[in-house]
JSON list of C-alpha atoms in Angstrom, two decimals:
[
{"chain": "K", "resi": 1, "resn": "MET", "atom": "CA", "xyz": [-8.95, -10.30, 12.96]},
{"chain": "K", "resi": 2, "resn": "LYS", "atom": "CA", "xyz": [-5.24, -10.80, 12.41]},
{"chain": "K", "resi": 3, "resn": "ARG", "atom": "CA", "xyz": [-3.28, -7.55, 12.33]},
{"chain": "K", "resi": 4, "resn": "TYR", "atom": "CA", "xyz": [0.22, -7.51, 10.89]},
{"chain": "K", "resi": 5, "resn": "ILE", "atom": "CA", "xyz": [2.69, -4.64, 10.94]},
{"chain": "K", "resi": 6, "resn": "LEU", "atom": "CA", "xyz": [4.72, -3.49, 7.96]},
{"chain": "K", "resi": 7, "resn": "THR", "atom": "CA", "xyz": [7.71, -1.47, 9.12]},
{"chain": "K", "resi": 8, "resn": "GLY", "atom": "CA", "xyz": [11.23, -0.50, 8.15]},
{"chain": "K", "resi": 9, "resn": "THR", "atom": "CA", "xyz": [13.37, 2.43, 7.25]},
{"chain": "K", "resi": 10, "resn": "PRO", "atom": "CA", "xyz": [11.86, 5.65, 5.88]},
{"chain": "K", "resi": 11, "resn": "GLY", "atom": "CA", "xyz": [11.57, 5.57, 2.09]},
{"chain": "K", "resi": 12, "resn": "ALA", "atom": "CA", "xyz": [11.81, 1.77, 1.84]},
{"chain": "K", "resi": 13, "resn": "GLY", "atom": "CA", "xyz": [8.55, 1.48, -0.09]},
{"chain": "K", "resi": 14, "resn": "LYS", "atom": "CA", "xyz": [6.15, 0.41, 2.68]},
{"chain": "K", "resi": 15, "resn": "THR", "atom": "CA", "xyz": [3.28, 2.57, 1.51]},
{"chain": "K", "resi": 16, "resn": "THR", "atom": "CA", "xyz": [3.70, 1.45, -2.10]},
{"chain": "K", "resi": 17, "resn": "ILE", "atom": "CA", "xyz": [3.73, -2.19, -0.98]},
{"chain": "K", "resi": 18, "resn": "LEU", "atom": "CA", "xyz": [0.59, -1.66, 1.12]},
{"chain": "K", "resi": 19, "resn": "THR", "atom": "CA", "xyz": [-1.19, -0.07, -1.84]},
{"chain": "K", "resi": 20, "resn": "ALA", "atom": "CA", "xyz": [-0.36, -3.14, -3.95]},
{"chain": "K", "resi": 21, "resn": "LEU", "atom": "CA", "xyz": [-1.52, -5.49, -1.18]},
{"chain": "K", "resi": 22, "resn": "ALA", "atom": "CA", "xyz": [-4.76, -3.53, -0.86]},
{"chain": "K", "resi": 23, "resn": "ALA", "atom": "CA", "xyz": [-5.31, -4.10, -4.59]},
{"chain": "K", "resi": 24, "resn": "LEU", "atom": "CA", "xyz": [-5.08, -7.84, -3.81]},
{"chain": "K", "resi": 25, "resn": "GLY", "atom": "CA", "xyz": [-7.89, -7.48, -1.28]},
{"chain": "K", "resi": 26, "resn": "TYR", "atom": "CA", "xyz": [-6.00, -7.00, 1.98]},
{"chain": "K", "resi": 27, "resn": "ARG", "atom": "CA", "xyz": [-7.28, -4.48, 4.47]},
{"chain": "K", "resi": 28, "resn": "THR", "atom": "CA", "xyz": [-4.68, -1.82, 5.20]},
{"chain": "K", "resi": 29, "resn": "VAL", "atom": "CA", "xyz": [-4.26, 0.95, 7.75]},
{"chain": "K", "resi": 30, "resn": "ALA", "atom": "CA", "xyz": [-2.24, 4.00, 6.73]},
{"chain": "K", "resi": 31, "resn": "GLU", "atom": "CA", "xyz": [0.77, 5.41, 8.54]},
{"chain": "K", "resi": 32, "resn": "ALA", "atom": "CA", "xyz": [-0.03, 8.01, 11.21]},
{"chain": "K", "resi": 33, "resn": "ALA", "atom": "CA", "xyz": [3.19, 10.04, 11.36]},
{"chain": "K", "resi": 34, "resn": "THR", "atom": "CA", "xyz": [2.94, 11.28, 7.78]},
{"chain": "K", "resi": 35, "resn": "GLU", "atom": "CA", "xyz": [-0.64, 12.41, 8.40]},
{"chain": "K", "resi": 36, "resn": "VAL", "atom": "CA", "xyz": [0.36, 14.26, 11.58]},
{"chain": "K", "resi": 37, "resn": "ILE", "atom": "CA", "xyz": [3.29, 15.95, 9.81]},
{"chain": "K", "resi": 38, "resn": "THR", "atom": "CA", "xyz": [1.22, 16.90, 6.75]},
{"chain": "K", "resi": 39, "resn": "ALA", "atom": "CA", "xyz": [-1.60, 18.34, 8.88]},
{"chain": "K", "resi": 40, "resn": "GLU", "atom": "CA", "xyz": [0.81, 20.39, 10.99]},
{"chain": "K", "resi": 41, "resn": "GLN", "atom": "CA", "xyz": [2.68, 21.67, 7.94]},
{"chain": "K", "resi": 42, "resn": "ALA", "atom": "CA", "xyz": [-0.62, 22.70, 6.36]},
{"chain": "K", "resi": 43, "resn": "GLN", "atom": "CA", "xyz": [-1.23, 24.82, 9.47]},
{"chain": "K", "resi": 44, "resn": "GLY", "atom": "CA", "xyz": [2.13, 26.56, 9.07]},
{"chain": "K", "resi": 45, "resn": "GLU", "atom": "CA", "xyz": [4.37, 24.40, 11.29]},
{"chain": "K", "resi": 46, "resn": "PRO", "atom": "CA", "xyz": [7.39, 23.60, 9.04]},
{"chain": "K", "resi": 47, "resn": "ALA", "atom": "CA", "xyz": [9.00, 21.03, 11.39]},
{"chain": "K", "resi": 48, "resn": "PRO", "atom": "CA", "xyz": [6.30, 19.39, 13.55]},
{"chain": "K", "resi": 49, "resn": "TRP", "atom": "CA", "xyz": [8.74, 16.72, 14.74]},
{"chain": "K", "resi": 50, "resn": "THR", "atom": "CA", "xyz": [10.35, 19.41, 16.93]},
{"chain": "K", "resi": 51, "resn": "ARG", "atom": "CA", "xyz": [7.16, 19.88, 18.95]},
{"chain": "K", "resi": 52, "resn": "ALA", "atom": "CA", "xyz": [7.06, 18.38, 22.43]},
{"chain": "K", "resi": 53, "resn": "ASP", "atom": "CA", "xyz": [3.72, 16.64, 21.73]},
{"chain": "K", "resi": 54, "resn": "PHE", "atom": "CA", "xyz": [4.75, 15.14, 18.35]},
{"chain": "K", "resi": 55, "resn": "ILE", "atom": "CA", "xyz": [5.14, 11.54, 19.57]},
{"chain": "K", "resi": 56, "resn": "ASP", "atom": "CA", "xyz": [1.87, 11.67, 21.52]},
{"chain": "K", "resi": 57, "resn": "ARG", "atom": "CA", "xyz": [0.00, 13.01, 18.51]},
{"chain": "K", "resi": 58, "resn": "ILE", "atom": "CA", "xyz": [1.23, 10.09, 16.40]},
{"chain": "K", "resi": 59, "resn": "VAL", "atom": "CA", "xyz": [0.36, 7.47, 19.01]},
{"chain": "K", "resi": 60, "resn": "THR", "atom": "CA", "xyz": [-3.12, 8.99, 19.38]},
{"chain": "K", "resi": 61, "resn": "VAL", "atom": "CA", "xyz": [-3.78, 8.67, 15.64]},
{"chain": "K", "resi": 62, "resn": "GLN", "atom": "CA", "xyz": [-2.40, 5.10, 15.64]},
{"chain": "K", "resi": 63, "resn": "ARG", "atom": "CA", "xyz": [-4.69, 4.09, 18.49]},
{"chain": "K", "resi": 64, "resn": "GLU", "atom": "CA", "xyz": [-7.73, 5.72, 16.87]},
{"chain": "K", "resi": 65, "resn": "ARG", "atom": "CA", "xyz": [-7.06, 3.97, 13.56]},
{"chain": "K", "resi": 66, "resn": "GLN", "atom": "CA", "xyz": [-6.55, 0.58, 15.17]},
{"chain": "K", "resi": 67, "resn": "LEU", "atom": "CA", "xyz": [-9.73, 0.88, 17.25]},
{"chain": "K", "resi": 68, "resn": "GLN", "atom": "CA", "xyz": [-11.70, 2.17, 14.26]},
{"chain": "K", "resi": 69, "resn": "SER", "atom": "CA", "xyz": [-10.56, -0.78, 12.13]},
{"chain": "K", "resi": 70, "resn": "GLU", "atom": "CA", "xyz": [-11.64, -3.12, 14.92]},
{"chain": "K", "resi": 71, "resn": "ALA", "atom": "CA", "xyz": [-15.08, -1.50, 15.11]},
{"chain": "K", "resi": 72, "resn": "GLN", "atom": "CA", "xyz": [-15.51, -1.76, 11.34]},
{"chain": "K", "resi": 73, "resn": "HIS", "atom": "CA", "xyz": [-14.51, -5.42, 11.45]},
{"chain": "K", "resi": 74, "resn": "ARG", "atom": "CA", "xyz": [-17.26, -6.13, 14.03]},
{"chain": "K", "resi": 75, "resn": "LEU", "atom": "CA", "xyz": [-19.86, -4.83, 11.57]},
{"chain": "K", "resi": 76, "resn": "GLU", "atom": "CA", "xyz": [-18.77, -7.23, 8.83]},
{"chain": "K", "resi": 77, "resn": "PRO", "atom": "CA", "xyz": [-20.22, -10.72, 8.26]},
{"chain": "K", "resi": 78, "resn": "ARG", "atom": "CA", "xyz": [-18.80, -13.41, 10.55]},
{"chain": "K", "resi": 79, "resn": "GLY", "atom": "CA", "xyz": [-17.11, -16.61, 9.55]},
{"chain": "K", "resi": 80, "resn": "ARG", "atom": "CA", "xyz": [-13.98, -15.48, 7.76]},
{"chain": "K", "resi": 81, "resn": "ILE", "atom": "CA", "xyz": [-10.55, -14.61, 9.07]},
{"chain": "K", "resi": 82, "resn": "GLU", "atom": "CA", "xyz": [-9.69, -11.06, 8.16]},
{"chain": "K", "resi": 83, "resn": "THR", "atom": "CA", "xyz": [-6.08, -10.10, 7.61]},
{"chain": "K", "resi": 84, "resn": "GLN", "atom": "CA", "xyz": [-5.14, -6.48, 8.09]},
{"chain": "K", "resi": 85, "resn": "LEU", "atom": "CA", "xyz": [-1.82, -4.77, 7.46]},
{"chain": "K", "resi": 86, "resn": "HIS", "atom": "CA", "xyz": [-0.74, -1.67, 9.39]},
{"chain": "K", "resi": 87, "resn": "ASP", "atom": "CA", "xyz": [1.78, 0.81, 8.01]},
{"chain": "K", "resi": 88, "resn": "ARG", "atom": "CA", "xyz": [3.81, 1.13, 11.20]},
{"chain": "K", "resi": 89, "resn": "SER", "atom": "CA", "xyz": [2.66, 0.77, 14.82]},
{"chain": "K", "resi": 90, "resn": "PRO", "atom": "CA", "xyz": [3.28, 2.22, 18.30]},
{"chain": "K", "resi": 91, "resn": "ILE", "atom": "CA", "xyz": [6.52, 0.21, 18.37]},
{"chain": "K", "resi": 92, "resn": "CYS", "atom": "CA", "xyz": [7.67, 2.38, 15.43]},
{"chain": "K", "resi": 93, "resn": "THR", "atom": "CA", "xyz": [6.63, 5.44, 17.41]},
{"chain": "K", "resi": 94, "resn": "HIS", "atom": "CA", "xyz": [8.80, 4.17, 20.25]},
{"chain": "K", "resi": 95, "resn": "ALA", "atom": "CA", "xyz": [11.70, 3.80, 17.79]},
{"chain": "K", "resi": 96, "resn": "LEU", "atom": "CA", "xyz": [11.03, 7.34, 16.52]},
{"chain": "K", "resi": 97, "resn": "GLY", "atom": "CA", "xyz": [11.20, 8.66, 20.07]},
{"chain": "K", "resi": 98, "resn": "VAL", "atom": "CA", "xyz": [14.54, 6.91, 20.61]},
{"chain": "K", "resi": 99, "resn": "PHE", "atom": "CA", "xyz": [15.81, 8.29, 17.30]},
{"chain": "K", "resi": 100, "resn": "LEU", "atom": "CA", "xyz": [14.75, 11.83, 18.29]},
{"chain": "K", "resi": 101, "resn": "ASN", "atom": "CA", "xyz": [16.17, 11.42, 21.83]},
{"chain": "K", "resi": 102, "resn": "ARG", "atom": "CA", "xyz": [12.75, 11.88, 23.40]},
{"chain": "K", "resi": 103, "resn": "PRO", "atom": "CA", "xyz": [11.69, 10.29, 26.68]},
{"chain": "K", "resi": 104, "resn": "VAL", "atom": "CA", "xyz": [8.96, 7.67, 26.49]},
{"chain": "K", "resi": 105, "resn": "SER", "atom": "CA", "xyz": [5.83, 9.63, 27.36]},
{"chain": "K", "resi": 106, "resn": "PRO", "atom": "CA", "xyz": [3.01, 8.34, 29.58]},
{"chain": "K", "resi": 107, "resn": "ALA", "atom": "CA", "xyz": [0.71, 8.22, 26.52]},
{"chain": "K", "resi": 108, "resn": "LEU", "atom": "CA", "xyz": [3.17, 6.08, 24.54]},
{"chain": "K", "resi": 109, "resn": "THR", "atom": "CA", "xyz": [3.82, 3.87, 27.56]},
{"chain": "K", "resi": 110, "resn": "ALA", "atom": "CA", "xyz": [0.08, 3.31, 28.02]},
{"chain": "K", "resi": 111, "resn": "GLU", "atom": "CA", "xyz": [-0.39, 2.42, 24.35]},
{"chain": "K", "resi": 112, "resn": "LEU", "atom": "CA", "xyz": [2.59, 0.05, 24.33]},
{"chain": "K", "resi": 113, "resn": "ASP", "atom": "CA", "xyz": [1.18, -1.62, 27.45]},
{"chain": "K", "resi": 114, "resn": "ARG", "atom": "CA", "xyz": [-2.28, -1.89, 25.83]},
{"chain": "K", "resi": 115, "resn": "ILE", "atom": "CA", "xyz": [-1.11, -3.42, 22.55]},
{"chain": "K", "resi": 116, "resn": "THR", "atom": "CA", "xyz": [1.10, -5.87, 24.45]},
{"chain": "K", "resi": 117, "resn": "ARG", "atom": "CA", "xyz": [-1.56, -6.83, 27.00]},
{"chain": "K", "resi": 118, "resn": "GLU", "atom": "CA", "xyz": [-4.31, -7.18, 24.37]},
{"chain": "K", "resi": 119, "resn": "ARG", "atom": "CA", "xyz": [-2.02, -8.80, 21.79]},
{"chain": "K", "resi": 120, "resn": "VAL", "atom": "CA", "xyz": [-3.33, -6.36, 19.21]},
{"chain": "K", "resi": 121, "resn": "TYR", "atom": "CA", "xyz": [-0.74, -7.26, 16.56]},
{"chain": "K", "resi": 122, "resn": "GLN", "atom": "CA", "xyz": [0.48, -10.63, 15.37]},
{"chain": "K", "resi": 123, "resn": "PRO", "atom": "CA", "xyz": [3.97, -11.54, 16.59]},
{"chain": "K", "resi": 124, "resn": "GLN", "atom": "CA", "xyz": [5.36, -11.62, 13.04]},
{"chain": "K", "resi": 125, "resn": "VAL", "atom": "CA", "xyz": [6.31, -8.23, 11.60]},
{"chain": "K", "resi": 126, "resn": "PHE", "atom": "CA", "xyz": [7.18, -7.58, 7.96]},
{"chain": "K", "resi": 127, "resn": "PHE", "atom": "CA", "xyz": [10.43, -5.60, 8.04]},
{"chain": "K", "resi": 128, "resn": "VAL", "atom": "CA", "xyz": [10.86, -3.79, 4.73]},
{"chain": "K", "resi": 129, "resn": "ARG", "atom": "CA", "xyz": [14.54, -3.17, 4.03]},
{"chain": "K", "resi": 130, "resn": "ASN", "atom": "CA", "xyz": [15.97, 0.00, 2.55]},
{"chain": "K", "resi": 131, "resn": "LEU", "atom": "CA", "xyz": [16.31, 0.39, -1.19]},
{"chain": "K", "resi": 132, "resn": "GLY", "atom": "CA", "xyz": [19.81, 1.86, -1.05]},
{"chain": "K", "resi": 133, "resn": "PHE", "atom": "CA", "xyz": [18.57, 5.45, -0.99]},
{"chain": "K", "resi": 134, "resn": "CYS", "atom": "CA", "xyz": [16.04, 7.65, 0.79]},
{"chain": "K", "resi": 135, "resn": "GLU", "atom": "CA", "xyz": [14.27, 10.33, -1.20]},
{"chain": "K", "resi": 136, "resn": "PRO", "atom": "CA", "xyz": [13.26, 13.34, 0.87]},
{"chain": "K", "resi": 137, "resn": "THR", "atom": "CA", "xyz": [9.68, 14.59, 0.84]},
{"chain": "K", "resi": 138, "resn": "ALA", "atom": "CA", "xyz": [7.96, 17.42, 2.69]},
{"chain": "K", "resi": 139, "resn": "ALA", "atom": "CA", "xyz": [7.18, 14.97, 5.49]},
{"chain": "K", "resi": 140, "resn": "ARG", "atom": "CA", "xyz": [10.39, 12.90, 5.25]},
{"chain": "K", "resi": 141, "resn": "ARG", "atom": "CA", "xyz": [13.48, 15.02, 5.74]},
{"chain": "K", "resi": 142, "resn": "ILE", "atom": "CA", "xyz": [16.05, 12.44, 6.67]},
{"chain": "K", "resi": 143, "resn": "SER", "atom": "CA", "xyz": [19.38, 11.58, 5.07]},
{"chain": "K", "resi": 144, "resn": "PHE", "atom": "CA", "xyz": [20.07, 8.07, 3.84]},
{"chain": "K", "resi": 145, "resn": "ALA", "atom": "CA", "xyz": [22.71, 7.61, 6.57]},
{"chain": "K", "resi": 146, "resn": "ASP", "atom": "CA", "xyz": [20.20, 8.67, 9.24]},
{"chain": "K", "resi": 147, "resn": "SER", "atom": "CA", "xyz": [17.56, 6.39, 7.72]},
{"chain": "K", "resi": 148, "resn": "LEU", "atom": "CA", "xyz": [19.93, 3.43, 8.17]},
{"chain": "K", "resi": 149, "resn": "GLU", "atom": "CA", "xyz": [20.38, 4.32, 11.84]},
{"chain": "K", "resi": 150, "resn": "PHE", "atom": "CA", "xyz": [16.59, 4.63, 12.15]},
{"chain": "K", "resi": 151, "resn": "GLU", "atom": "CA", "xyz": [16.30, 1.16, 10.57]},
{"chain": "K", "resi": 152, "resn": "ARG", "atom": "CA", "xyz": [18.65, -0.29, 13.22]},
{"chain": "K", "resi": 153, "resn": "ILE", "atom": "CA", "xyz": [16.67, 1.38, 16.01]},
{"chain": "K", "resi": 154, "resn": "HIS", "atom": "CA", "xyz": [13.44, -0.09, 14.60]},
{"chain": "K", "resi": 155, "resn": "GLU", "atom": "CA", "xyz": [14.97, -3.57, 14.59]},
{"chain": "K", "resi": 156, "resn": "ARG", "atom": "CA", "xyz": [16.09, -3.23, 18.20]},
{"chain": "K", "resi": 157, "resn": "SER", "atom": "CA", "xyz": [12.70, -1.88, 19.31]},
{"chain": "K", "resi": 158, "resn": "TYR", "atom": "CA", "xyz": [10.71, -4.67, 17.69]},
{"chain": "K", "resi": 159, "resn": "ARG", "atom": "CA", "xyz": [13.02, -7.37, 19.02]},
{"chain": "K", "resi": 160, "resn": "ALA", "atom": "CA", "xyz": [12.91, -5.82, 22.51]},
{"chain": "K", "resi": 161, "resn": "PHE", "atom": "CA", "xyz": [9.10, -6.00, 22.43]},
{"chain": "K", "resi": 162, "resn": "GLY", "atom": "CA", "xyz": [9.28, -9.69, 21.44]},
{"chain": "K", "resi": 163, "resn": "PHE", "atom": "CA", "xyz": [8.33, -9.54, 17.75]},
{"chain": "K", "resi": 164, "resn": "GLU", "atom": "CA", "xyz": [9.69, -11.86, 15.06]},
{"chain": "K", "resi": 165, "resn": "LEU", "atom": "CA", "xyz": [10.98, -9.93, 12.04]},
{"chain": "K", "resi": 166, "resn": "ILE", "atom": "CA", "xyz": [10.19, -11.29, 8.59]},
{"chain": "K", "resi": 167, "resn": "ASP", "atom": "CA", "xyz": [12.79, -9.74, 6.32]},
{"chain": "K", "resi": 168, "resn": "VAL", "atom": "CA", "xyz": [11.50, -8.14, 3.10]},
{"chain": "K", "resi": 169, "resn": "PRO", "atom": "CA", "xyz": [14.70, -7.39, 1.18]},
{"chain": "K", "resi": 170, "resn": "ALA", "atom": "CA", "xyz": [15.16, -4.76, -1.50]},
{"chain": "K", "resi": 171, "resn": "ALA", "atom": "CA", "xyz": [13.64, -6.07, -4.71]},
{"chain": "K", "resi": 172, "resn": "PRO", "atom": "CA", "xyz": [11.18, -4.98, -7.40]},
{"chain": "K", "resi": 173, "resn": "LEU", "atom": "CA", "xyz": [7.74, -4.14, -6.02]},
{"chain": "K", "resi": 174, "resn": "ALA", "atom": "CA", "xyz": [6.03, -7.23, -7.48]},
{"chain": "K", "resi": 175, "resn": "GLU", "atom": "CA", "xyz": [8.56, -9.53, -5.81]},
{"chain": "K", "resi": 176, "resn": "ARG", "atom": "CA", "xyz": [8.13, -7.87, -2.42]},
{"chain": "K", "resi": 177, "resn": "VAL", "atom": "CA", "xyz": [4.34, -8.00, -2.64]},
{"chain": "K", "resi": 178, "resn": "ALA", "atom": "CA", "xyz": [4.44, -11.65, -3.71]},
{"chain": "K", "resi": 179, "resn": "GLN", "atom": "CA", "xyz": [6.77, -12.52, -0.83]},
{"chain": "K", "resi": 180, "resn": "ILE", "atom": "CA", "xyz": [4.49, -10.91, 1.74]},
{"chain": "K", "resi": 181, "resn": "HIS", "atom": "CA", "xyz": [1.38, -12.48, 0.19]},
{"chain": "K", "resi": 182, "resn": "ARG", "atom": "CA", "xyz": [3.00, -15.95, 0.28]},
{"chain": "K", "resi": 183, "resn": "ARG", "atom": "CA", "xyz": [4.03, -15.51, 3.92]},
{"chain": "K", "resi": 184, "resn": "LEU", "atom": "CA", "xyz": [0.60, -14.25, 4.95]},
{"chain": "K", "resi": 185, "resn": "THR", "atom": "CA", "xyz": [-1.02, -17.20, 3.19]},
{"chain": "K", "resi": 186, "resn": "ALA", "atom": "CA", "xyz": [1.36, -19.66, 4.90]},
{"chain": "K", "resi": 187, "resn": "ILE", "atom": "CA", "xyz": [0.86, -18.05, 8.34]},
{"chain": "K", "resi": 188, "resn": "THR", "atom": "CA", "xyz": [-2.95, -17.88, 8.16]},
{"chain": "K", "resi": 189, "resn": "VAL", "atom": "CA", "xyz": [-3.27, -21.45, 6.82]},
{"chain": "K", "resi": 190, "resn": "SER", "atom": "CA", "xyz": [-1.10, -22.97, 9.55]}
]
């Protein structure tokens, strides 16, 4: 199975793009941080990102989802190359930790080591650029200026871990989806 990461600044449209790619038949794996935030907020924690274990909770969900997708893939018929797209990865969690001024925890270090050692993700990463604004949500409380800094931190993190960034510039949804589909087709054929 070939796993690709879709990443970028908060509010850039990653989840919307993944939904459109799923409609084209791609397997997708949802973002973990939003789920962690939503679950914590539902239990009365208004700002879960302030908790000491926030980063570790995200990386745990990411690992579980990646391993679960691998187990599901093993149950499917053999003979075809499966392409899977992940909404963020542990590299993004590393970038989040840097953004929040958190030390890299042993759990995050272990997961970064595992995904590097096992080459879990393809070396090409789809980097979805900002749309010129960032709309806040209950789970996304970041200003546009801060989202641009977060975007720069993401770029540095992915490059530091040796990934090639495939730029997905701001454009209408259909154009972004078509661009990613074309690149995936070209990569998997070659």
